[in-house]
Each structure stands twice: as structure tokens, then as C-alpha cells.
């Protein structure tokens, strides 16, 4: 367990792993186990009406029903452990919710699986998470492409409309275009064609704005160069050149 806790606004907040473990523990405590059932059964026998006692057949029937439920619970626990064991070495994403109601996603490879009190836990980057919080099991390339697309689309959506875009957004648009061109065909498949059309519209608009800016710059630049002195050379009486300068 890490001795370092995250701090936000000067307050210690629980990690995603702690949120997952806490919820799993609470779920386990709220469930009925064998000991709880036996305590209820003993209390029922102890405080039953002596004039109308519960028949032994009814007690046996209740215990038989509990045994069936217990077997189902054990089977479910075994299936969870088997399911968690098959995730070792796989890339997964778990979804946790902290006490403030904020949802967090944690991605990583499952290093090992722990099993405690009928609950299975997966280890991701050194932290344990309940198998109940498992959200996605996917190939590494899939998760990378998915996250890349989410970030790319998010940046695109932050831009103003094409009609209101200016050269101030040119750098962001250039980067979006460069990032998209670098993507593989598989990564591009995660981006809707409508978003690609939006990108192309932004690129064309920025191109137009740059051309207009270049034309305006050319108009503002003064025509012609520096004043040039005109010189007339005349031959002097002594045979040397006398130069007359006219401006």
C-alpha cells in the first residue's frame, strides 16, 4: 500500500483503488453469510412461541434453502476468481466512484489477482481494484486509439465555428491536422467522418485567412526602392571625368 495520498485543495482525497476496495468491502458486509444465517436461526429457535413451536421440518427446510444459496454464492465467487484470473496480462480499464461522486477511470495491465472474503481483486500498477468495477477489457492498441480519438475530438470541439475562426487558432488547427496525418488507418477509424470534414473546413478557412493576410501585407509595403542618384559624366577640359549629380 502506498504511503503517499493525493491532496486536492489542501485536503487528502481517497485514491481510485481505495474507493474500489471500500465499495467492495461494504457490499460484502451488507450480504448475508452462513454465520449470519445461523445466528438468525438460533434466535428464531430461542424466542419461538412455546405453545406453537416451529416444527423441525421447517427448520430443516430453511437450512436446506440457505445451503443452496450458499452454494450459489460460492459458485459465483469461484466464477469471479476464474474470470479475474483470465485477465492477468490483459489491458483493462476500471471505473471507480469516490465519496464525492466523481468518476475516475484507471487503465493498465493486470499484474496479478487476489481473492479475499469471496471477492476477487485485480492488481493494476501496484493497486488493487474490485472485479466488480471492471469496465473494459481490450487490446492495448484499442485503448491507445480510443484515448487518442477522445483527446483529438475534444480539442476540435473547443474551436469556435468555422465562420468565427481566426489566425489565433491557426496553431491548434495545424497541430490537429498534423496529429491526424500521423495516425494509422486503425486509429483514424475511431474518428467519425463528420469530424474529419470539420477539420478540413477549418484547414481551408485558415488557408484563406493566411492568403488574405499575405495580400494585405503586400499592399501595405511601399512600392519601389530607395531613391537612386542619377549621375551624368562629362569629360573635363583636362581629360578627366567631371561627374554631375542630379537628384
Short mmCIF file of C-alpha atoms in Angstrom, two decimals:
data_model
loop_
_atom_site.label_atom_id
_atom_site.label_comp_id
_atom_site.label_asym_id
_atom_site.label_seq_id
_atom_site.Cartn_x
_atom_site.Cartn_y
_atom_site.Cartn_z
CA UNK A 1 0.00 0.00 0.00
CA UNK A 2 1.33 3.44 -0.89
CA UNK A 3 2.13 5.85 1.94
CA UNK A 4 1.53 8.82 -0.35
CA UNK A 5 -2.02 10.17 -0.61
CA UNK A 6 -3.30 12.65 -3.22
CA UNK A 7 -4.15 16.12 -1.98
CA UNK A 8 -6.67 18.47 -3.60
CA UNK A 9 -7.47 21.96 -2.28
CA UNK A 10 -5.45 21.20 0.82
CA UNK A 11 -7.46 18.07 1.66
CA UNK A 12 -6.47 14.43 1.40
CA UNK A 13 -8.69 12.57 -1.05
CA UNK A 14 -9.04 8.85 -1.45
CA UNK A 15 -7.48 7.15 -4.45
CA UNK A 16 -9.41 5.19 -7.06
CA UNK A 17 -8.09 1.98 -5.55
CA UNK A 18 -9.32 2.94 -2.08
CA UNK A 19 -12.75 3.80 -3.49
CA UNK A 20 -12.98 0.43 -5.22
CA UNK A 21 -11.86 -1.55 -2.17
CA UNK A 22 -14.16 0.37 0.16
CA UNK A 23 -17.22 -0.28 -2.01
CA UNK A 24 -16.35 -3.97 -2.37
CA UNK A 25 -15.95 -4.31 1.40
CA UNK A 26 -19.24 -2.56 2.04
CA UNK A 27 -21.00 -4.84 -0.42
CA UNK A 28 -19.53 -7.88 1.30
CA UNK A 29 -20.57 -6.67 4.75
CA UNK A 30 -24.14 -5.99 3.63
CA UNK A 31 -24.53 -9.54 2.31
CA UNK A 32 -25.86 -12.49 4.33
CA UNK A 33 -23.25 -15.12 5.06
CA UNK A 34 -23.50 -18.51 6.76
CA UNK A 35 -22.73 -17.18 10.24
CA UNK A 36 -25.44 -14.51 9.99
CA UNK A 37 -27.98 -17.10 8.91
CA UNK A 38 -27.09 -19.42 11.80
CA UNK A 39 -27.45 -16.55 14.26
CA UNK A 40 -30.91 -15.81 12.92
CA UNK A 41 -31.83 -19.49 13.10
CA UNK A 42 -30.69 -19.78 16.72
CA UNK A 43 -32.58 -16.60 17.63
CA UNK A 44 -35.72 -17.96 15.99
CA UNK A 45 -35.47 -21.20 17.96
CA UNK A 46 -34.72 -19.34 21.19
CA UNK A 47 -37.61 -16.91 21.01
CA UNK A 48 -40.23 -19.11 19.39
CA UNK A 49 -43.66 -19.44 20.94
CA UNK A 50 -43.52 -22.48 23.27
CA UNK A 51 -47.22 -23.07 22.70
CA UNK A 52 -46.76 -23.16 18.94
CA UNK A 53 -43.16 -24.20 18.35
CA UNK A 54 -41.69 -24.26 14.86
CA UNK A 55 -41.53 -27.76 13.52
CA UNK A 56 -38.19 -29.44 12.88
CA UNK A 57 -39.23 -29.94 9.29
CA UNK A 58 -39.49 -26.18 8.80
CA UNK A 59 -36.05 -25.62 10.31
CA UNK A 60 -34.55 -28.26 8.06
CA UNK A 61 -36.28 -26.72 5.05
CA UNK A 62 -34.91 -23.27 5.90
CA UNK A 63 -31.40 -24.62 6.35
CA UNK A 64 -31.63 -26.50 3.06
CA UNK A 65 -32.65 -23.31 1.28
CA UNK A 66 -29.75 -21.46 2.84
CA UNK A 67 -27.34 -24.21 1.80
CA UNK A 68 -28.49 -23.81 -1.78
CA UNK A 69 -27.98 -20.05 -1.61
CA UNK A 70 -24.55 -20.55 -0.07
CA UNK A 71 -23.56 -22.93 -2.85
CA UNK A 72 -24.68 -20.40 -5.45
CA UNK A 73 -22.64 -17.70 -3.72
CA UNK A 74 -19.58 -19.93 -3.62
CA UNK A 75 -20.06 -20.76 -7.27
CA UNK A 76 -20.35 -17.06 -8.13
CA UNK A 77 -17.18 -16.36 -6.16
CA UNK A 78 -15.34 -19.12 -7.98
CA UNK A 79 -16.52 -17.78 -11.31
CA UNK A 80 -15.32 -14.28 -10.35
CA UNK A 81 -11.92 -15.68 -9.41
CA UNK A 82 -11.71 -17.62 -12.67
CA UNK A 83 -12.80 -14.54 -14.59
CA UNK A 84 -10.24 -12.37 -12.81
CA UNK A 85 -7.52 -14.97 -13.36
CA UNK A 86 -8.09 -14.87 -17.10
CA UNK A 87 -7.35 -11.12 -17.03
CA UNK A 88 -3.75 -11.48 -15.90
CA UNK A 89 -1.57 -9.86 -18.54
CA UNK A 90 -4.57 -8.18 -20.20
CA UNK A 91 -5.09 -4.44 -20.67
CA UNK A 92 -8.16 -3.36 -18.72
CA UNK A 93 -9.98 -0.25 -17.58
CA UNK A 94 -11.74 0.01 -14.22
CA UNK A 95 -14.35 2.61 -13.33
CA UNK A 96 -14.47 3.85 -9.74
CA UNK A 97 -16.52 6.46 -7.90
CA UNK A 98 -15.14 8.27 -4.85
CA UNK A 99 -17.04 9.63 -1.85
CA UNK A 100 -17.63 12.93 -3.66
CA UNK A 101 -19.40 11.14 -6.51
CA UNK A 102 -16.61 11.79 -9.03
CA UNK A 103 -15.99 9.03 -11.56
CA UNK A 104 -12.42 8.00 -12.35
CA UNK A 105 -11.03 5.61 -14.93
CA UNK A 106 -7.82 3.66 -14.41
CA UNK A 107 -6.12 1.83 -17.25
CA UNK A 108 -3.31 -0.66 -17.14
CA UNK A 109 -2.19 -4.26 -17.37
CA UNK A 110 -3.39 -6.73 -14.74
CA UNK A 111 -0.31 -7.94 -12.87
CA UNK A 112 -1.96 -10.48 -10.56
CA UNK A 113 -5.26 -11.42 -8.93
CA UNK A 114 -6.11 -11.51 -5.20
CA UNK A 115 -9.07 -13.31 -3.64
CA UNK A 116 -10.37 -12.39 -0.19
CA UNK A 117 -13.67 -12.97 1.62
CA UNK A 118 -15.35 -14.22 -1.52
CA UNK A 119 -14.25 -11.20 -3.56
CA UNK A 120 -11.78 -11.11 -6.43
CA UNK A 121 -9.41 -8.18 -6.91
CA UNK A 122 -7.14 -7.28 -9.81
CA UNK A 123 -3.81 -5.50 -9.39
CA UNK A 124 -3.14 -2.60 -11.77
CA UNK A 125 0.05 -0.59 -11.41
CA UNK A 126 0.52 -1.86 -7.87
CA UNK A 127 -3.04 -1.08 -6.67
CA UNK A 128 -5.95 -3.44 -6.10
CA UNK A 129 -9.40 -2.92 -7.61
CA UNK A 130 -12.60 -4.93 -7.21
CA UNK A 131 -13.51 -7.11 -10.17
CA UNK A 132 -16.98 -5.53 -9.88
CA UNK A 133 -15.50 -2.21 -11.05
CA UNK A 134 -14.17 -3.71 -14.27
CA UNK A 135 -15.36 -1.54 -17.16
CA UNK A 136 -13.42 -2.60 -20.24
CA UNK A 137 -11.10 -5.39 -21.33
CA UNK A 138 -9.35 -4.51 -24.55
CA UNK A 139 -6.22 -4.74 -26.60
CA UNK A 140 -3.53 -2.14 -25.86
CA UNK A 141 -3.75 -0.74 -29.38
CA UNK A 142 -7.51 -0.34 -28.99
CA UNK A 143 -7.22 1.62 -25.74
CA UNK A 144 -4.49 3.85 -27.16
CA UNK A 145 -6.52 4.56 -30.30
CA UNK A 146 -9.66 5.22 -28.23
CA UNK A 147 -7.92 7.65 -25.87
CA UNK A 148 -6.22 9.37 -28.81
CA UNK A 149 -9.55 9.87 -30.56
CA UNK A 150 -11.22 11.23 -27.41
CA UNK A 151 -8.45 13.78 -26.88
CA UNK A 152 -8.36 14.76 -30.58
CA UNK A 153 -12.12 15.24 -30.83
CA UNK A 154 -12.18 17.17 -27.55
CA UNK A 155 -9.62 19.65 -28.90
CA UNK A 156 -11.54 20.00 -32.17
CA UNK A 157 -14.81 20.68 -30.34
CA UNK A 158 -13.22 23.53 -28.36
CA UNK A 159 -12.59 25.54 -31.53
CA UNK A 160 -15.04 28.30 -32.50
CA UNK A 161 -17.23 27.85 -35.54
CA UNK A 162 -15.56 27.88 -38.94
CA UNK A 163 -17.11 31.28 -39.68
CA UNK A 164 -15.67 32.77 -36.48
CA UNK A 165 -12.25 31.15 -36.56
CA UNK A 166 -9.21 33.43 -36.79
CA UNK A 167 -5.46 33.13 -37.17
CA UNK A 168 -5.26 32.92 -33.38
CA UNK A 169 -6.46 29.31 -33.72
CA UNK A 170 -4.12 28.53 -36.63
CA UNK A 171 -1.55 26.80 -34.41
CA UNK A 172 -4.15 24.49 -32.85
CA UNK A 173 -5.63 23.63 -36.26
CA UNK A 174 -2.19 22.93 -37.70
CA UNK A 175 -1.50 20.55 -34.81
CA UNK A 176 -4.83 18.78 -35.24
CA UNK A 177 -4.07 18.29 -38.93
CA UNK A 178 -0.54 17.03 -38.20
CA UNK A 179 -1.75 14.65 -35.48
CA UNK A 180 -4.45 13.24 -37.75
CA UNK A 181 -1.98 12.72 -40.60
CA UNK A 182 0.32 10.80 -38.23
CA UNK A 183 -2.44 8.38 -37.20
CA UNK A 184 -2.61 4.90 -38.61
CA UNK A 185 -5.67 3.79 -40.55
CA UNK A 186 -6.79 1.85 -37.47
CA UNK A 187 -6.51 4.93 -35.26
CA UNK A 188 -8.33 7.08 -37.82
CA UNK A 189 -11.23 4.62 -37.79
CA UNK A 190 -12.10 5.82 -34.26
CA UNK A 191 -12.82 9.33 -35.55
CA UNK A 192 -16.19 9.95 -37.23
CA UNK A 193 -16.14 11.15 -40.83
CA UNK A 194 -18.09 14.26 -39.80
CA UNK A 195 -15.21 15.32 -37.56
CA UNK A 196 -12.75 14.85 -40.40
CA UNK A 197 -14.94 17.08 -42.59
CA UNK A 198 -14.95 19.70 -39.83
CA UNK A 199 -11.15 19.56 -39.69
CA UNK A 200 -10.86 20.04 -43.46
CA UNK A 201 -13.20 23.03 -43.28
CA UNK A 202 -11.01 24.61 -40.58
CA UNK A 203 -7.87 23.93 -42.62
CA UNK A 204 -9.34 25.59 -45.72
CA UNK A 205 -10.52 28.58 -43.71
CA UNK A 206 -7.10 29.09 -42.13
CA UNK A 207 -5.53 28.85 -45.59
CA UNK A 208 -7.84 31.60 -46.84
CA UNK A 209 -7.08 33.81 -43.84
CA UNK A 210 -3.35 33.39 -44.35
CA UNK A 211 -3.62 34.32 -48.04
CA UNK A 212 -5.62 37.42 -47.16
CA UNK A 213 -3.07 38.38 -44.54
CA UNK A 214 -0.24 38.00 -47.07
CA UNK A 215 -2.08 40.18 -49.61
CA UNK A 216 -2.74 42.87 -47.04
CA UNK A 217 0.90 42.80 -46.04
CA UNK A 218 1.91 43.20 -49.68
CA UNK A 219 -0.38 46.21 -50.15
CA UNK A 220 0.93 47.96 -47.06
CA UNK A 221 4.54 47.51 -48.22
CA UNK A 222 5.73 50.68 -50.09
CA UNK A 223 6.30 50.28 -53.84
CA UNK A 224 9.77 50.91 -55.32
CA UNK A 225 13.08 51.00 -53.55
CA UNK A 226 15.32 53.76 -52.16
CA UNK A 227 15.90 56.99 -54.14
CA UNK A 228 18.64 56.47 -56.71
CA UNK A 229 21.00 59.24 -57.59
CA UNK A 230 21.34 59.95 -61.34
CA UNK A 231 24.88 60.82 -62.35
CA UNK A 232 25.98 62.42 -65.60
CA UNK A 233 29.58 62.02 -66.52
CA UNK A 234 31.21 64.78 -68.61
CA UNK A 235 34.70 64.94 -69.75
CA UNK A 236 36.62 67.87 -68.33
CA UNK A 237 39.00 70.09 -70.19
CA UNK A 238 41.90 68.26 -68.62
CA UNK A 239 40.70 64.91 -69.88
CA UNK A 240 39.33 63.75 -66.54
CA UNK A 241 35.71 62.89 -65.90
CA UNK A 242 33.69 65.56 -64.23
CA UNK A 243 30.66 63.96 -62.59
CA UNK A 244 27.49 65.92 -62.24
CA UNK A 245 24.96 64.63 -59.86
CA UNK A 246 21.26 65.35 -60.20
CA UNK A 247 18.62 64.16 -57.84
#
